[in-house]
PDB file of C-alpha atoms in Angstrom:
ATOM      1  CA  MET A   4    -108.456  85.184  79.275  1.00 37.00           C
ATOM      2  CA  ARG A   5    -111.740  84.619  81.411  1.00 39.00           C
ATOM      3  CA  ALA A   6    -114.790  82.518  80.914  1.00 38.00           C
ATOM      4  CA  LYS A   7    -114.454  81.351  77.361  1.00 45.00           C
ATOM      5  CA  THR A   8    -117.792  79.862  76.159  1.00 45.00           C
ATOM      6  CA  VAL A   9    -117.049  76.636  74.501  1.00 53.00           C
ATOM      7  CA  LYS A  10    -119.953  75.904  72.211  1.00 48.00           C
ATOM      8  CA  GLY A  11    -121.541  72.525  72.461  1.00 49.00           C
ATOM      9  CA  PHE A  12    -119.342  71.421  75.409  1.00 50.00           C
ATOM     10  CA  PRO A  13    -120.942  70.835  78.770  1.00 49.00           C
ATOM     11  CA  ALA A  14    -119.149  73.606  80.671  1.00 45.00           C
ATOM     12  CA  ALA A  15    -120.688  75.266  83.568  1.00 36.00           C
ATOM     13  CA  GLU A  16    -124.301  76.104  82.551  1.00 36.00           C
ATOM     14  CA  SER A  17    -123.682  75.188  78.832  1.00 37.00           C
ATOM     15  CA  ASP A  18    -126.022  73.340  76.649  1.00 38.00           C
ATOM     16  CA  SER A  19    -124.466  70.737  76.622  1.00 39.00           C
ATOM     17  CA  ASP A  20    -108.916  62.916  66.250  1.00 37.00           C
ATOM     18  CA  SER A  21    -108.514  60.794  64.381  1.00 39.00           C
ATOM     19  CA  ALA A  22    -110.253  57.392  64.229  1.00 39.00           C
ATOM     20  CA  SER A  23    -107.231  55.547  65.464  1.00 40.00           C
ATOM     21  CA  GLY A  24    -106.199  57.944  68.210  1.00 42.00           C
ATOM     22  CA  GLY A  25    -102.472  57.896  67.432  1.00 41.00           C
ATOM     23  CA  THR A  26     -99.707  57.618  70.169  1.00 38.00           C
ATOM     24  CA  GLN A  27    -100.858  58.682  73.462  1.00 38.00           C
ATOM     25  CA  PRO A  28     -99.126  58.955  76.897  1.00 36.00           C
ATOM     26  CA  THR A  29     -99.922  56.042  79.194  1.00 36.00           C
ATOM     27  CA  HIS A  30     -99.514  57.666  82.573  1.00 34.00           C
ATOM     28  CA  PRO A  31     -99.441  61.465  82.590  1.00 37.00           C
ATOM     29  CA  SER A  32     -98.264  63.009  85.771  1.00 38.00           C
ATOM     30  CA  ALA A  33    -100.764  64.017  88.351  1.00 37.00           C
ATOM     31  CA  GLU A  34     -99.990  67.791  88.716  1.00 40.00           C
ATOM     32  CA  PRO A  35    -102.901  70.070  89.681  1.00 41.00           C
ATOM     33  CA  ALA A  36    -104.656  71.667  86.810  1.00 42.00           C
ATOM     34  CA  GLU A  37    -104.364  75.442  86.723  1.00 48.00           C
ATOM     35  CA  PRO A  38    -105.398  77.535  83.759  1.00 48.00           C
ATOM     36  CA  GLY A  39    -102.230  78.742  82.141  1.00 45.00           C
ATOM     37  CA  GLY A  40    -100.256  76.611  84.399  1.00 45.00           C
ATOM     38  CA  GLY A  41     -99.541  74.018  81.716  1.00 50.00           C
ATOM     39  CA  SER A  42     -99.653  70.969  83.979  1.00 82.00           C
ATOM     40  CA  ASP A  43     -98.980  67.790  82.067  1.00 92.00           C
ATOM     41  CA  LEU A  44    -102.618  66.495  82.530  1.00 94.00           C
ATOM     42  CA  ARG A  45    -104.213  69.733  81.623  1.00 92.00           C
ATOM     43  CA  THR A  46    -102.066  70.090  78.541  1.00 91.00           C
ATOM     44  CA  ALA A  47    -102.791  66.482  77.564  1.00 93.00           C
ATOM     45  CA  GLY A  48    -106.545  67.136  78.096  1.00 93.00           C
ATOM     46  CA  LEU A  49    -106.673  70.316  76.016  1.00 92.00           C
ATOM     47  CA  LYS A  50    -104.720  68.613  73.255  1.00 92.00           C
ATOM     48  CA  THR A  51    -107.185  65.573  73.357  1.00 93.00           C
ATOM     49  CA  LEU A  52    -110.209  67.822  73.357  1.00 92.00           C
ATOM     50  CA  ARG A  53    -108.927  69.801  70.351  1.00 92.00           C
ATOM     51  CA  GLU A  54    -108.491  66.485  68.632  1.00 93.00           C
ATOM     52  CA  LEU A  55    -111.915  65.162  69.572  1.00 93.00           C
ATOM     53  CA  LEU A  56    -113.747  68.400  68.921  1.00 91.00           C
ATOM     54  CA  PRO A  57    -111.935  70.236  66.283  1.00 90.00           C
ATOM     55  CA  GLY A  58    -112.539  73.986  66.199  1.00 86.00           C
ATOM     56  CA  VAL A  59    -114.310  74.120  69.695  1.00 86.00           C
ATOM     57  CA  PHE A  60    -111.425  74.872  71.894  1.00 81.00           C
ATOM     58  CA  PRO A  61    -109.147  77.842  71.145  1.00 79.00           C
ATOM     59  CA  GLU A  62    -105.431  77.251  70.932  1.00 82.00           C
ATOM     60  CA  GLY A  63    -103.088  77.836  73.869  1.00 76.00           C
ATOM     61  CA  ASP A  64    -102.722  76.347  77.336  1.00 74.00           C
ATOM     62  CA  ASP A  65    -103.730  79.767  78.927  1.00 78.00           C
ATOM     63  CA  ILE A  66    -107.325  79.433  78.165  1.00 82.00           C
ATOM     64  CA  ASP A  67    -109.610  79.728  81.203  1.00 82.00           C
ATOM     65  CA  LEU A  68    -112.876  77.684  81.036  1.00 83.00           C
ATOM     66  CA  ARG A  69    -114.194  79.093  84.250  1.00 86.00           C
ATOM     67  CA  ASP A  70    -117.348  81.218  84.333  1.00 87.00           C
ATOM     68  CA  GLY A  71    -117.224  82.752  87.862  1.00 88.00           C
ATOM     69  CA  ARG A  72    -120.392  80.809  89.020  1.00 91.00           C
ATOM     70  CA  LEU A  73    -121.002  77.973  91.306  1.00 94.00           C
ATOM     71  CA  GLY A  74    -118.973  74.824  90.332  1.00 92.00           C
ATOM     72  CA  GLU A  75    -116.870  76.763  87.885  1.00 90.00           C
ATOM     73  CA  ASP A  76    -113.838  74.311  88.362  1.00 91.00           C
ATOM     74  CA  LEU A  77    -115.815  71.313  87.150  1.00 92.00           C
ATOM     75  CA  VAL A  78    -114.808  71.732  83.495  1.00 89.00           C
ATOM     76  CA  GLU A  79    -111.078  72.259  84.443  1.00 90.00           C
ATOM     77  CA  ILE A  80    -111.209  69.047  86.502  1.00 93.00           C
ATOM     78  CA  GLY A  81    -112.769  67.276  83.467  1.00 92.00           C
ATOM     79  CA  VAL A  82    -110.113  68.527  81.154  1.00 92.00           C
ATOM     80  CA  SER A  83    -107.292  67.124  83.348  1.00 93.00           C
ATOM     81  CA  SER A  84    -108.882  63.979  84.852  1.00 94.00           C
ATOM     82  CA  VAL A  85    -111.221  62.753  82.095  1.00 95.00           C
ATOM     83  CA  PHE A  86    -109.548  64.014  78.912  1.00 95.00           C
ATOM     84  CA  GLY A  87    -106.006  64.234  80.182  1.00 94.00           C
ATOM     85  CA  ALA A  88    -105.761  61.158  82.317  1.00 95.00           C
ATOM     86  CA  LEU A  89    -108.286  58.809  80.608  1.00 95.00           C
ATOM     87  CA  TRP A  90    -108.877  59.764  76.967  1.00 96.00           C
ATOM     88  CA  ALA A  91    -105.097  60.328  76.441  1.00 93.00           C
ATOM     89  CA  ARG A  92    -104.247  56.819  77.527  1.00 93.00           C
ATOM     90  CA  ASP A  93    -103.077  53.876  75.297  1.00 93.00           C
ATOM     91  CA  GLY A  94    -104.984  50.690  75.543  1.00 95.00           C
ATOM     92  CA  LEU A  95    -108.137  51.476  73.881  1.00 97.00           C
ATOM     93  CA  SER A  96    -108.677  53.303  70.422  1.00 97.00           C
ATOM     94  CA  ARG A  97    -110.588  56.429  70.640  1.00 97.00           C
ATOM     95  CA  ARG A  98    -113.318  54.790  68.715  1.00 98.00           C
ATOM     96  CA  ASP A  99    -113.620  52.101  71.311  1.00 98.00           C
ATOM     97  CA  ARG A 100    -113.500  54.765  74.068  1.00 98.00           C
ATOM     98  CA  SER A 101    -116.359  56.428  72.399  1.00 98.00           C
ATOM     99  CA  LEU A 102    -118.398  53.110  72.355  1.00 98.00           C
ATOM    100  CA  VAL A 103    -117.732  52.602  76.094  1.00 98.00           C
ATOM    101  CA  THR A 104    -118.564  56.204  76.896  1.00 98.00           C
ATOM    102  CA  LEU A 105    -121.783  56.157  74.997  1.00 98.00           C
ATOM    103  CA  GLY A 106    -123.019  53.070  76.782  1.00 98.00           C
ATOM    104  CA  ILE A 107    -122.049  54.457  80.169  1.00 98.00           C
ATOM    105  CA  LEU A 108    -123.649  57.809  79.449  1.00 98.00           C
ATOM    106  CA  ILE A 109    -126.888  56.038  78.205  1.00 98.00           C
ATOM    107  CA  ALA A 110    -127.073  53.872  81.402  1.00 98.00           C
ATOM    108  CA  LEU A 111    -126.559  56.969  83.591  1.00 98.00           C
ATOM    109  CA  GLY A 112    -129.181  59.001  81.756  1.00 97.00           C
ATOM    110  CA  ALA A 113    -126.611  61.743  81.092  1.00 98.00           C
ATOM    111  CA  GLU A 114    -128.224  63.269  78.040  1.00 97.00           C
ATOM    112  CA  THR A 115    -126.253  66.517  78.153  1.00 96.00           C
ATOM    113  CA  GLU A 116    -122.884  64.850  78.206  1.00 96.00           C
ATOM    114  CA  LEU A 117    -124.152  62.319  75.594  1.00 98.00           C
ATOM    115  CA  LYS A 118    -124.771  65.096  72.928  1.00 97.00           C
ATOM    116  CA  THR A 119    -121.089  66.074  73.130  1.00 96.00           C
ATOM    117  CA  HIS A 120    -119.993  62.466  73.035  1.00 97.00           C
ATOM    118  CA  VAL A 121    -122.164  61.768  69.876  1.00 98.00           C
ATOM    119  CA  ARG A 122    -120.161  64.453  68.186  1.00 96.00           C
ATOM    120  CA  ILE A 123    -116.910  62.988  69.647  1.00 97.00           C
ATOM    121  CA  ALA A 124    -117.949  59.510  68.405  1.00 98.00           C
ATOM    122  CA  LEU A 125    -118.693  60.799  64.953  1.00 97.00           C
ATOM    123  CA  ALA A 126    -115.102  62.366  64.899  1.00 95.00           C
ATOM    124  CA  ASN A 127    -113.782  59.015  66.118  1.00 96.00           C
ATOM    125  CA  GLY A 128    -115.224  57.109  63.048  1.00 97.00           C
ATOM    126  CA  LEU A 129    -118.510  55.840  64.313  1.00 98.00           C
ATOM    127  CA  THR A 130    -121.345  56.147  61.775  1.00 98.00           C
ATOM    128  CA  GLU A 131    -124.953  57.142  62.473  1.00 98.00           C
ATOM    129  CA  ASP A 132    -125.878  53.437  61.818  1.00 98.00           C
ATOM    130  CA  GLU A 133    -123.539  52.462  64.596  1.00 98.00           C
ATOM    131  CA  LEU A 134    -124.728  55.050  66.951  1.00 98.00           C
ATOM    132  CA  ALA A 135    -128.252  53.531  66.444  1.00 98.00           C
ATOM    133  CA  GLU A 136    -126.839  50.025  67.259  1.00 98.00           C
ATOM    134  CA  VAL A 137    -125.500  51.452  70.524  1.00 98.00           C
ATOM    135  CA  LEU A 138    -128.922  52.798  71.493  1.00 98.00           C
ATOM    136  CA  TYR A 139    -130.604  49.563  70.520  1.00 98.00           C
ATOM    137  CA  HIS A 140    -127.969  47.493  72.453  1.00 98.00           C
ATOM    138  CA  ALA A 141    -128.184  49.740  75.467  1.00 97.00           C
ATOM    139  CA  THR A 142    -131.966  48.982  75.664  1.00 97.00           C
ATOM    140  CA  GLY A 143    -131.267  45.468  76.942  1.00 97.00           C
ATOM    141  CA  TYR A 144    -128.909  46.756  79.692  1.00 97.00           C
ATOM    142  CA  ALA A 145    -130.013  50.225  80.546  1.00 97.00           C
ATOM    143  CA  GLY A 146    -133.695  49.921  79.743  1.00 97.00           C
ATOM    144  CA  PHE A 147    -136.009  51.275  77.082  1.00 98.00           C
ATOM    145  CA  PRO A 148    -136.677  54.797  78.839  1.00 97.00           C
ATOM    146  CA  ARG A 149    -132.989  55.531  79.020  1.00 98.00           C
ATOM    147  CA  SER A 150    -132.375  54.514  75.308  1.00 98.00           C
ATOM    148  CA  VAL A 151    -135.344  56.641  74.223  1.00 98.00           C
ATOM    149  CA  ALA A 152    -133.937  59.712  76.172  1.00 98.00           C
ATOM    150  CA  ALA A 153    -130.490  59.034  74.632  1.00 98.00           C
ATOM    151  CA  ARG A 154    -132.083  58.715  71.252  1.00 98.00           C
ATOM    152  CA  THR A 155    -133.607  62.185  71.585  1.00 98.00           C
ATOM    153  CA  ALA A 156    -130.253  63.649  72.808  1.00 98.00           C
ATOM    154  CA  ALA A 157    -128.405  61.984  69.988  1.00 98.00           C
ATOM    155  CA  ARG A 158    -130.875  63.290  67.440  1.00 98.00           C
ATOM    156  CA  GLU A 159    -130.415  66.874  68.871  1.00 98.00           C
ATOM    157  CA  ALA A 160    -126.655  66.569  68.596  1.00 97.00           C
ATOM    158  CA  LEU A 161    -126.786  65.398  65.052  1.00 97.00           C
ATOM    159  CA  SER A 162    -129.024  68.237  64.054  1.00 96.00           C
ATOM    160  CA  GLN A 163    -126.520  70.868  65.329  1.00 87.00           C
TER     161      GLN A 163
END
């Protein structure tokens, strides 16, 4: 399979669980991620993404998220290193990981990724009122312009 477009996920040139998170591996092995290779981190990452964004990622370990364009491996790297190695860890609930991630993305001004993580946060049990509180709280640390930009991105994500 080649260049699957994953709607709403910030793949190359794209626009863009359960509340408790369940039992998750603490230290997945660090094998390289190859589409169809079934590395432990990639497999864990795909499983986590399917739980965080139900219906977005097709089943199977052989899906190829590359698009043949500049930086096409970026999504594959994220699947393994972010969603396989970090989101699949024990230690924080997925709800707590969503809160931390939203704050970081607001501070970075990463609105494209924020749109995806607003959807993930809702799947992880955050309410729209709690999302608003994250925006308000971030204003004191990341600044008013970053929070306003994040609010715009969150509103776009909620309207999808």
